[in-house]
């Protein structure tokens, strides 16, 4: 209820109050100005690999670098309560997911927020993005659903940790209840691709920990999709995964 009320109030404020562009702060009547929107639309999902990559790191694709305007859009959405940005950001996340698993039914596994983070941000920001991305993919003809199989456990703020510390913390940051794991295995057996989704990849510790945890429950991860990759990760252009079906335009 608290999360729903926070989203409603934030959305109403965005509609009534004049707000600057979330990407560049230019004044206008839209949450993202035409210039920032064009820059996002021109971005092409690319493979990104942390250097060094942690053990178990899945193949990962990102929409762009953690730099303006994408960085500022994420900060406005995640830290400053502009929840209506879930629509454009979720649509762009769908483009990345479609690159990871083109032409396949997909199950999006969002990296969950802790209970404390959900209270602070009035809801789970990645769950909101994943649901929007799944709807966008479905509209484009690619079956998609959100699988909330991960449970976040209380953990230390990773911003104070180095790469090795993040790996250690991430190993104990999540759990998978037996029931959801069983249902996820059934979907995979029927041909669905499992794609882990997050907002930002830095060291890759979180994505690696999630992939390893799912593997222990016999759930293979096809890849990971994120919106932004920090500069400490290396990027390389790669061809999209091959598929017998054409990739929908999302």
PDB file of C-alpha atoms in Angstrom:
ATOM      1  CA  UNK A   1       0.000   0.000   0.000  1.00  0.00           C
ATOM      2  CA  UNK A   2       2.810   2.424   0.886  1.00  0.00           C
ATOM      3  CA  UNK A   3       4.548   1.701  -2.417  1.00  0.00           C
ATOM      4  CA  UNK A   4       1.342   2.230  -4.378  1.00  0.00           C
ATOM      5  CA  UNK A   5       0.615   5.533  -2.630  1.00  0.00           C
ATOM      6  CA  UNK A   6       4.162   6.742  -3.282  1.00  0.00           C
ATOM      7  CA  UNK A   7       3.866   5.963  -6.989  1.00  0.00           C
ATOM      8  CA  UNK A   8       0.453   7.656  -7.200  1.00  0.00           C
ATOM      9  CA  UNK A   9       1.654  10.836  -5.488  1.00  0.00           C
ATOM     10  CA  UNK A  10       4.827  10.941  -7.593  1.00  0.00           C
ATOM     11  CA  UNK A  11       2.904  10.415 -10.807  1.00  0.00           C
ATOM     12  CA  UNK A  12       0.344  13.081  -9.927  1.00  0.00           C
ATOM     13  CA  UNK A  13       3.109  15.565  -9.154  1.00  0.00           C
ATOM     14  CA  UNK A  14       4.749  14.884 -12.514  1.00  0.00           C
ATOM     15  CA  UNK A  15       1.461  15.566 -14.282  1.00  0.00           C
ATOM     16  CA  UNK A  16       0.512  18.744 -12.413  1.00  0.00           C
ATOM     17  CA  UNK A  17       3.775  20.465 -11.534  1.00  0.00           C
ATOM     18  CA  UNK A  18       6.127  21.828 -14.208  1.00  0.00           C
ATOM     19  CA  UNK A  19       9.290  19.734 -13.979  1.00  0.00           C
ATOM     20  CA  UNK A  20      12.600  19.934 -15.829  1.00  0.00           C
ATOM     21  CA  UNK A  21      13.764  17.220 -18.190  1.00  0.00           C
ATOM     22  CA  UNK A  22      15.017  14.314 -16.071  1.00  0.00           C
ATOM     23  CA  UNK A  23      17.986  13.893 -18.380  1.00  0.00           C
ATOM     24  CA  UNK A  24      19.368  17.406 -18.853  1.00  0.00           C
ATOM     25  CA  UNK A  25      17.246  19.621 -16.557  1.00  0.00           C
ATOM     26  CA  UNK A  26      15.988  21.725 -19.459  1.00  0.00           C
ATOM     27  CA  UNK A  27      12.635  23.320 -18.724  1.00  0.00           C
ATOM     28  CA  UNK A  28       9.655  22.068 -20.647  1.00  0.00           C
ATOM     29  CA  UNK A  29       6.336  20.289 -20.407  1.00  0.00           C
ATOM     30  CA  UNK A  30       7.675  16.744 -20.804  1.00  0.00           C
ATOM     31  CA  UNK A  31       9.593  14.551 -18.358  1.00  0.00           C
ATOM     32  CA  UNK A  32      12.216  13.835 -21.060  1.00  0.00           C
ATOM     33  CA  UNK A  33      13.028  16.506 -23.621  1.00  0.00           C
ATOM     34  CA  UNK A  34      13.188  15.765 -27.332  1.00  0.00           C
ATOM     35  CA  UNK A  35      17.003  15.875 -27.391  1.00  0.00           C
ATOM     36  CA  UNK A  36      17.448  13.388 -24.528  1.00  0.00           C
ATOM     37  CA  UNK A  37      14.744  11.157 -25.956  1.00  0.00           C
ATOM     38  CA  UNK A  38      16.518  11.131 -29.310  1.00  0.00           C
ATOM     39  CA  UNK A  39      19.826  10.178 -27.653  1.00  0.00           C
ATOM     40  CA  UNK A  40      18.158   7.264 -25.892  1.00  0.00           C
ATOM     41  CA  UNK A  41      16.426   6.124 -29.065  1.00  0.00           C
ATOM     42  CA  UNK A  42      19.767   6.182 -30.893  1.00  0.00           C
ATOM     43  CA  UNK A  43      21.429   3.927 -28.298  1.00  0.00           C
ATOM     44  CA  UNK A  44      22.051   0.363 -29.383  1.00  0.00           C
ATOM     45  CA  UNK A  45      22.290  -2.498 -26.863  1.00  0.00           C
ATOM     46  CA  UNK A  46      25.836  -3.796 -26.644  1.00  0.00           C
ATOM     47  CA  UNK A  47      27.671  -6.555 -24.813  1.00  0.00           C
ATOM     48  CA  UNK A  48      29.448  -5.418 -21.681  1.00  0.00           C
ATOM     49  CA  UNK A  49      31.940  -7.306 -19.518  1.00  0.00           C
ATOM     50  CA  UNK A  50      33.271  -6.192 -16.122  1.00  0.00           C
ATOM     51  CA  UNK A  51      37.061  -6.183 -15.863  1.00  0.00           C
ATOM     52  CA  UNK A  52      37.842  -8.438 -14.150  1.00  0.00           C
ATOM     53  CA  UNK A  53      34.640 -10.442 -14.490  1.00  0.00           C
ATOM     54  CA  UNK A  54      33.543 -12.224 -11.297  1.00  0.00           C
ATOM     55  CA  UNK A  55      33.102 -16.018 -11.389  1.00  0.00           C
ATOM     56  CA  UNK A  56      29.700 -16.959 -12.762  1.00  0.00           C
ATOM     57  CA  UNK A  57      29.129 -13.647 -14.561  1.00  0.00           C
ATOM     58  CA  UNK A  58      26.463 -14.234 -17.239  1.00  0.00           C
ATOM     59  CA  UNK A  59      26.626 -12.725 -20.702  1.00  0.00           C
ATOM     60  CA  UNK A  60      25.407  -9.175 -20.231  1.00  0.00           C
ATOM     61  CA  UNK A  61      24.018  -6.482 -22.509  1.00  0.00           C
ATOM     62  CA  UNK A  62      23.499  -2.797 -21.699  1.00  0.00           C
ATOM     63  CA  UNK A  63      21.636   0.019 -23.405  1.00  0.00           C
ATOM     64  CA  UNK A  64      24.440   2.521 -22.830  1.00  0.00           C
ATOM     65  CA  UNK A  65      27.133   3.847 -20.535  1.00  0.00           C
ATOM     66  CA  UNK A  66      26.443   5.258 -17.094  1.00  0.00           C
ATOM     67  CA  UNK A  67      26.633   8.829 -18.323  1.00  0.00           C
ATOM     68  CA  UNK A  68      24.193  11.605 -19.240  1.00  0.00           C
ATOM     69  CA  UNK A  69      21.399  11.503 -20.046  1.00  0.00           C
ATOM     70  CA  UNK A  70      20.901   7.860 -19.027  1.00  0.00           C
ATOM     71  CA  UNK A  71      22.674   8.305 -15.687  1.00  0.00           C
ATOM     72  CA  UNK A  72      20.530  11.293 -14.745  1.00  0.00           C
ATOM     73  CA  UNK A  73      17.322   9.571 -15.807  1.00  0.00           C
ATOM     74  CA  UNK A  74      18.148   6.607 -13.581  1.00  0.00           C
ATOM     75  CA  UNK A  75      18.983   8.841 -10.628  1.00  0.00           C
ATOM     76  CA  UNK A  76      15.756  10.810 -11.013  1.00  0.00           C
ATOM     77  CA  UNK A  77      13.760   7.595 -11.242  1.00  0.00           C
ATOM     78  CA  UNK A  78      15.505   5.543  -8.586  1.00  0.00           C
ATOM     79  CA  UNK A  79      16.611   8.087  -5.982  1.00  0.00           C
ATOM     80  CA  UNK A  80      14.302  11.074  -6.469  1.00  0.00           C
ATOM     81  CA  UNK A  81      10.945   9.416  -6.863  1.00  0.00           C
ATOM     82  CA  UNK A  82      10.043  10.218 -10.476  1.00  0.00           C
ATOM     83  CA  UNK A  83       8.246   6.925 -10.934  1.00  0.00           C
ATOM     84  CA  UNK A  84       6.617   7.887 -14.232  1.00  0.00           C
ATOM     85  CA  UNK A  85      10.065   7.418 -15.787  1.00  0.00           C
ATOM     86  CA  UNK A  86       9.431   3.680 -15.430  1.00  0.00           C
ATOM     87  CA  UNK A  87       7.545   3.840 -18.728  1.00  0.00           C
ATOM     88  CA  UNK A  88      10.350   5.091 -21.022  1.00  0.00           C
ATOM     89  CA  UNK A  89      13.086   3.295 -19.067  1.00  0.00           C
ATOM     90  CA  UNK A  90      11.126   0.046 -19.070  1.00  0.00           C
ATOM     91  CA  UNK A  91      10.559   0.336 -22.810  1.00  0.00           C
ATOM     92  CA  UNK A  92      14.300   0.721 -23.379  1.00  0.00           C
ATOM     93  CA  UNK A  93      15.020  -2.198 -21.060  1.00  0.00           C
ATOM     94  CA  UNK A  94      12.758  -4.272 -23.289  1.00  0.00           C
ATOM     95  CA  UNK A  95      15.042  -3.458 -26.233  1.00  0.00           C
ATOM     96  CA  UNK A  96      17.995  -4.863 -24.318  1.00  0.00           C
ATOM     97  CA  UNK A  97      16.105  -8.009 -23.309  1.00  0.00           C
ATOM     98  CA  UNK A  98      15.114  -8.592 -26.937  1.00  0.00           C
ATOM     99  CA  UNK A  99      18.812  -8.502 -27.841  1.00  0.00           C
ATOM    100  CA  UNK A 100      19.701 -11.045 -25.163  1.00  0.00           C
ATOM    101  CA  UNK A 101      17.016 -13.544 -26.192  1.00  0.00           C
ATOM    102  CA  UNK A 102      15.624 -12.631 -29.625  1.00  0.00           C
ATOM    103  CA  UNK A 103      12.526 -14.454 -30.740  1.00  0.00           C
ATOM    104  CA  UNK A 104      12.129 -16.501 -27.547  1.00  0.00           C
ATOM    105  CA  UNK A 105       9.618 -16.421 -24.756  1.00  0.00           C
ATOM    106  CA  UNK A 106      11.409 -14.762 -21.856  1.00  0.00           C
ATOM    107  CA  UNK A 107      11.127 -14.747 -18.105  1.00  0.00           C
ATOM    108  CA  UNK A 108      12.510 -11.561 -16.609  1.00  0.00           C
ATOM    109  CA  UNK A 109      14.087 -12.031 -13.187  1.00  0.00           C
ATOM    110  CA  UNK A 110      14.524  -8.579 -11.623  1.00  0.00           C
ATOM    111  CA  UNK A 111      17.240  -8.089  -9.023  1.00  0.00           C
ATOM    112  CA  UNK A 112      15.085  -7.288  -5.985  1.00  0.00           C
ATOM    113  CA  UNK A 113      15.470  -4.389  -3.597  1.00  0.00           C
ATOM    114  CA  UNK A 114      15.813  -4.960   0.115  1.00  0.00           C
ATOM    115  CA  UNK A 115      12.877  -4.170   2.392  1.00  0.00           C
ATOM    116  CA  UNK A 116      14.674  -1.029   3.562  1.00  0.00           C
ATOM    117  CA  UNK A 117      15.226   0.177  -0.004  1.00  0.00           C
ATOM    118  CA  UNK A 118      11.596  -0.494  -0.909  1.00  0.00           C
ATOM    119  CA  UNK A 119      10.435   1.633   2.005  1.00  0.00           C
ATOM    120  CA  UNK A 120      12.840   4.440   1.150  1.00  0.00           C
ATOM    121  CA  UNK A 121      11.943   4.472  -2.554  1.00  0.00           C
ATOM    122  CA  UNK A 122       8.220   3.726  -2.201  1.00  0.00           C
ATOM    123  CA  UNK A 123       8.425   0.372  -3.953  1.00  0.00           C
ATOM    124  CA  UNK A 124      10.780  -1.909  -5.827  1.00  0.00           C
ATOM    125  CA  UNK A 125      12.230   0.102  -8.701  1.00  0.00           C
ATOM    126  CA  UNK A 126      13.455  -2.913 -10.710  1.00  0.00           C
ATOM    127  CA  UNK A 127      10.205  -4.837 -10.364  1.00  0.00           C
ATOM    128  CA  UNK A 128       8.422  -1.799 -11.767  1.00  0.00           C
ATOM    129  CA  UNK A 129      10.822  -1.607 -14.733  1.00  0.00           C
ATOM    130  CA  UNK A 130      10.636  -5.363 -15.376  1.00  0.00           C
ATOM    131  CA  UNK A 131       6.848  -5.325 -15.506  1.00  0.00           C
ATOM    132  CA  UNK A 132       6.874  -2.457 -17.983  1.00  0.00           C
ATOM    133  CA  UNK A 133       9.505  -4.209 -20.122  1.00  0.00           C
ATOM    134  CA  UNK A 134       7.453  -7.435 -20.143  1.00  0.00           C
ATOM    135  CA  UNK A 135       4.373  -5.553 -21.310  1.00  0.00           C
ATOM    136  CA  UNK A 136       6.378  -3.831 -24.041  1.00  0.00           C
ATOM    137  CA  UNK A 137       7.836  -7.116 -25.248  1.00  0.00           C
ATOM    138  CA  UNK A 138       4.416  -8.738 -25.286  1.00  0.00           C
ATOM    139  CA  UNK A 139       2.966  -5.875 -27.312  1.00  0.00           C
ATOM    140  CA  UNK A 140       5.793  -6.344 -29.833  1.00  0.00           C
ATOM    141  CA  UNK A 141       4.975 -10.048 -30.184  1.00  0.00           C
ATOM    142  CA  UNK A 142       7.582 -11.589 -27.884  1.00  0.00           C
ATOM    143  CA  UNK A 143       5.978 -13.496 -24.987  1.00  0.00           C
ATOM    144  CA  UNK A 144       7.361 -12.214 -21.694  1.00  0.00           C
ATOM    145  CA  UNK A 145       6.579 -12.461 -18.007  1.00  0.00           C
ATOM    146  CA  UNK A 146       8.180 -11.358 -14.758  1.00  0.00           C
ATOM    147  CA  UNK A 147       9.411 -14.084 -12.408  1.00  0.00           C
ATOM    148  CA  UNK A 148       9.802 -12.781  -8.853  1.00  0.00           C
ATOM    149  CA  UNK A 149      11.834 -15.765  -7.685  1.00  0.00           C
ATOM    150  CA  UNK A 150      14.510 -13.861  -5.769  1.00  0.00           C
ATOM    151  CA  UNK A 151      14.202 -12.599  -2.226  1.00  0.00           C
ATOM    152  CA  UNK A 152      16.598  -9.875  -1.079  1.00  0.00           C
ATOM    153  CA  UNK A 153      18.175 -10.252   2.341  1.00  0.00           C
ATOM    154  CA  UNK A 154      19.465  -7.377   4.491  1.00  0.00           C
ATOM    155  CA  UNK A 155      22.957  -6.432   3.362  1.00  0.00           C
ATOM    156  CA  UNK A 156      25.688  -3.834   3.643  1.00  0.00           C
ATOM    157  CA  UNK A 157      25.664  -0.819   1.342  1.00  0.00           C
ATOM    158  CA  UNK A 158      27.833  -1.935  -1.576  1.00  0.00           C
ATOM    159  CA  UNK A 159      28.989   1.604  -2.376  1.00  0.00           C
ATOM    160  CA  UNK A 160      31.503   1.327   0.475  1.00  0.00           C
ATOM    161  CA  UNK A 161      32.994  -1.946  -0.784  1.00  0.00           C
ATOM    162  CA  UNK A 162      35.727  -2.737  -3.280  1.00  0.00           C
ATOM    163  CA  UNK A 163      35.221  -5.317  -6.053  1.00  0.00           C
ATOM    164  CA  UNK A 164      36.199  -8.278  -3.858  1.00  0.00           C
ATOM    165  CA  UNK A 165      33.967  -7.043  -1.066  1.00  0.00           C
ATOM    166  CA  UNK A 166      31.023  -6.720  -3.435  1.00  0.00           C
ATOM    167  CA  UNK A 167      31.465 -10.324  -4.547  1.00  0.00           C
ATOM    168  CA  UNK A 168      31.473 -11.555  -0.945  1.00  0.00           C
ATOM    169  CA  UNK A 169      28.431  -9.455  -0.020  1.00  0.00           C
ATOM    170  CA  UNK A 170      26.478 -10.459  -3.119  1.00  0.00           C
ATOM    171  CA  UNK A 171      26.870 -14.175  -2.363  1.00  0.00           C
ATOM    172  CA  UNK A 172      24.708 -13.815   0.737  1.00  0.00           C
ATOM    173  CA  UNK A 173      22.379 -11.122  -0.540  1.00  0.00           C
ATOM    174  CA  UNK A 174      19.613 -13.273  -2.046  1.00  0.00           C
ATOM    175  CA  UNK A 175      17.664 -16.474  -1.612  1.00  0.00           C
ATOM    176  CA  UNK A 176      15.314 -18.475  -3.830  1.00  0.00           C
ATOM    177  CA  UNK A 177      12.300 -20.142  -2.193  1.00  0.00           C
ATOM    178  CA  UNK A 178      11.725 -23.754  -3.400  1.00  0.00           C
ATOM    179  CA  UNK A 179       8.258 -23.159  -4.893  1.00  0.00           C
ATOM    180  CA  UNK A 180       9.190 -20.346  -7.303  1.00  0.00           C
ATOM    181  CA  UNK A 181      12.349 -22.208  -8.324  1.00  0.00           C
ATOM    182  CA  UNK A 182      10.304 -25.259  -9.307  1.00  0.00           C
ATOM    183  CA  UNK A 183       7.924 -23.191 -11.425  1.00  0.00           C
ATOM    184  CA  UNK A 184      10.848 -21.461 -13.114  1.00  0.00           C
ATOM    185  CA  UNK A 185      12.434 -24.817 -13.999  1.00  0.00           C
ATOM    186  CA  UNK A 186       9.160 -25.868 -15.588  1.00  0.00           C
ATOM    187  CA  UNK A 187       9.080 -22.774 -17.782  1.00  0.00           C
ATOM    188  CA  UNK A 188      12.693 -23.323 -18.845  1.00  0.00           C
ATOM    189  CA  UNK A 189      11.865 -26.926 -19.758  1.00  0.00           C
ATOM    190  CA  UNK A 190       9.177 -25.545 -22.065  1.00  0.00           C
ATOM    191  CA  UNK A 191      11.751 -23.381 -23.847  1.00  0.00           C
ATOM    192  CA  UNK A 192      11.638 -20.046 -22.040  1.00  0.00           C
ATOM    193  CA  UNK A 193      14.803 -17.976 -21.686  1.00  0.00           C
ATOM    194  CA  UNK A 194      15.680 -16.625 -18.238  1.00  0.00           C
ATOM    195  CA  UNK A 195      17.044 -13.070 -18.346  1.00  0.00           C
ATOM    196  CA  UNK A 196      18.204 -11.322 -15.179  1.00  0.00           C
ATOM    197  CA  UNK A 197      17.459  -7.595 -15.281  1.00  0.00           C
ATOM    198  CA  UNK A 198      19.027  -4.773 -13.287  1.00  0.00           C
ATOM    199  CA  UNK A 199      19.484  -1.046 -13.727  1.00  0.00           C
ATOM    200  CA  UNK A 200      23.295  -0.730 -13.621  1.00  0.00           C
ATOM    201  CA  UNK A 201      26.252  -3.102 -13.875  1.00  0.00           C
ATOM    202  CA  UNK A 202      29.489  -2.061 -12.175  1.00  0.00           C
ATOM    203  CA  UNK A 203      31.633  -4.948 -10.960  1.00  0.00           C
ATOM    204  CA  UNK A 204      29.120  -7.602 -12.042  1.00  0.00           C
ATOM    205  CA  UNK A 205      29.073  -9.093  -8.527  1.00  0.00           C
ATOM    206  CA  UNK A 206      25.289  -8.937  -8.182  1.00  0.00           C
ATOM    207  CA  UNK A 207      24.540 -10.425 -11.600  1.00  0.00           C
ATOM    208  CA  UNK A 208      27.098 -13.187 -11.049  1.00  0.00           C
ATOM    209  CA  UNK A 209      25.690 -14.012  -7.616  1.00  0.00           C
ATOM    210  CA  UNK A 210      22.154 -14.230  -8.982  1.00  0.00           C
ATOM    211  CA  UNK A 211      23.209 -16.437 -11.910  1.00  0.00           C
ATOM    212  CA  UNK A 212      25.155 -18.785  -9.620  1.00  0.00           C
ATOM    213  CA  UNK A 213      22.266 -18.952  -7.142  1.00  0.00           C
ATOM    214  CA  UNK A 214      19.774 -19.798  -9.877  1.00  0.00           C
ATOM    215  CA  UNK A 215      22.149 -22.423 -11.252  1.00  0.00           C
ATOM    216  CA  UNK A 216      22.188 -24.154  -7.854  1.00  0.00           C
ATOM    217  CA  UNK A 217      18.421 -24.488  -8.277  1.00  0.00           C
ATOM    218  CA  UNK A 218      18.927 -25.944 -11.774  1.00  0.00           C
ATOM    219  CA  UNK A 219      17.732 -22.770 -13.496  1.00  0.00           C
ATOM    220  CA  UNK A 220      20.120 -21.758 -16.304  1.00  0.00           C
ATOM    221  CA  UNK A 221      20.409 -18.030 -17.022  1.00  0.00           C
ATOM    222  CA  UNK A 222      20.452 -17.092 -20.706  1.00  0.00           C
ATOM    223  CA  UNK A 223      21.927 -13.673 -19.996  1.00  0.00           C
ATOM    224  CA  UNK A 224      21.506 -10.371 -18.209  1.00  0.00           C
ATOM    225  CA  UNK A 225      20.028  -7.094 -19.422  1.00  0.00           C
ATOM    226  CA  UNK A 226      20.813  -3.727 -17.823  1.00  0.00           C
ATOM    227  CA  UNK A 227      20.200  -0.143 -18.752  1.00  0.00           C
ATOM    228  CA  UNK A 228      23.654   1.251 -17.985  1.00  0.00           C
ATOM    229  CA  UNK A 229      27.226   0.008 -17.639  1.00  0.00           C
ATOM    230  CA  UNK A 230      29.814   1.972 -15.693  1.00  0.00           C
ATOM    231  CA  UNK A 231      33.198   2.896 -17.155  1.00  0.00           C
ATOM    232  CA  UNK A 232      34.950   0.186 -15.153  1.00  0.00           C
ATOM    233  CA  UNK A 233      33.287  -2.403 -17.413  1.00  0.00           C
ATOM    234  CA  UNK A 234      34.639  -3.166 -20.855  1.00  0.00           C
ATOM    235  CA  UNK A 235      32.340  -3.137 -23.859  1.00  0.00           C
ATOM    236  CA  UNK A 236      32.581  -4.867 -27.165  1.00  0.00           C
ATOM    237  CA  UNK A 237      30.228  -4.931 -30.157  1.00  0.00           C
ATOM    238  CA  UNK A 238      28.805  -8.370 -30.809  1.00  0.00           C
ATOM    239  CA  UNK A 239      26.176  -9.817 -33.066  1.00  0.00           C
ATOM    240  CA  UNK A 240      22.833 -10.452 -31.429  1.00  0.00           C
ATOM    241  CA  UNK A 241      22.209 -14.071 -30.414  1.00  0.00           C
ATOM    242  CA  UNK A 242      20.954 -16.098 -33.338  1.00  0.00           C
ATOM    243  CA  UNK A 243      17.358 -17.214 -33.413  1.00  0.00           C
ATOM    244  CA  UNK A 244      15.064 -19.091 -35.766  1.00  0.00           C
ATOM    245  CA  UNK A 245      12.504 -16.348 -35.341  1.00  0.00           C
ATOM    246  CA  UNK A 246      12.807 -12.689 -36.188  1.00  0.00           C
ATOM    247  CA  UNK A 247      13.392 -10.265 -33.338  1.00  0.00           C
ATOM    248  CA  UNK A 248      10.413  -8.040 -32.593  1.00  0.00           C
ATOM    249  CA  UNK A 249      10.812  -4.305 -32.780  1.00  0.00           C
ATOM    250  CA  UNK A 250      10.448  -3.006 -29.233  1.00  0.00           C
TER     251      UNK A 250
END
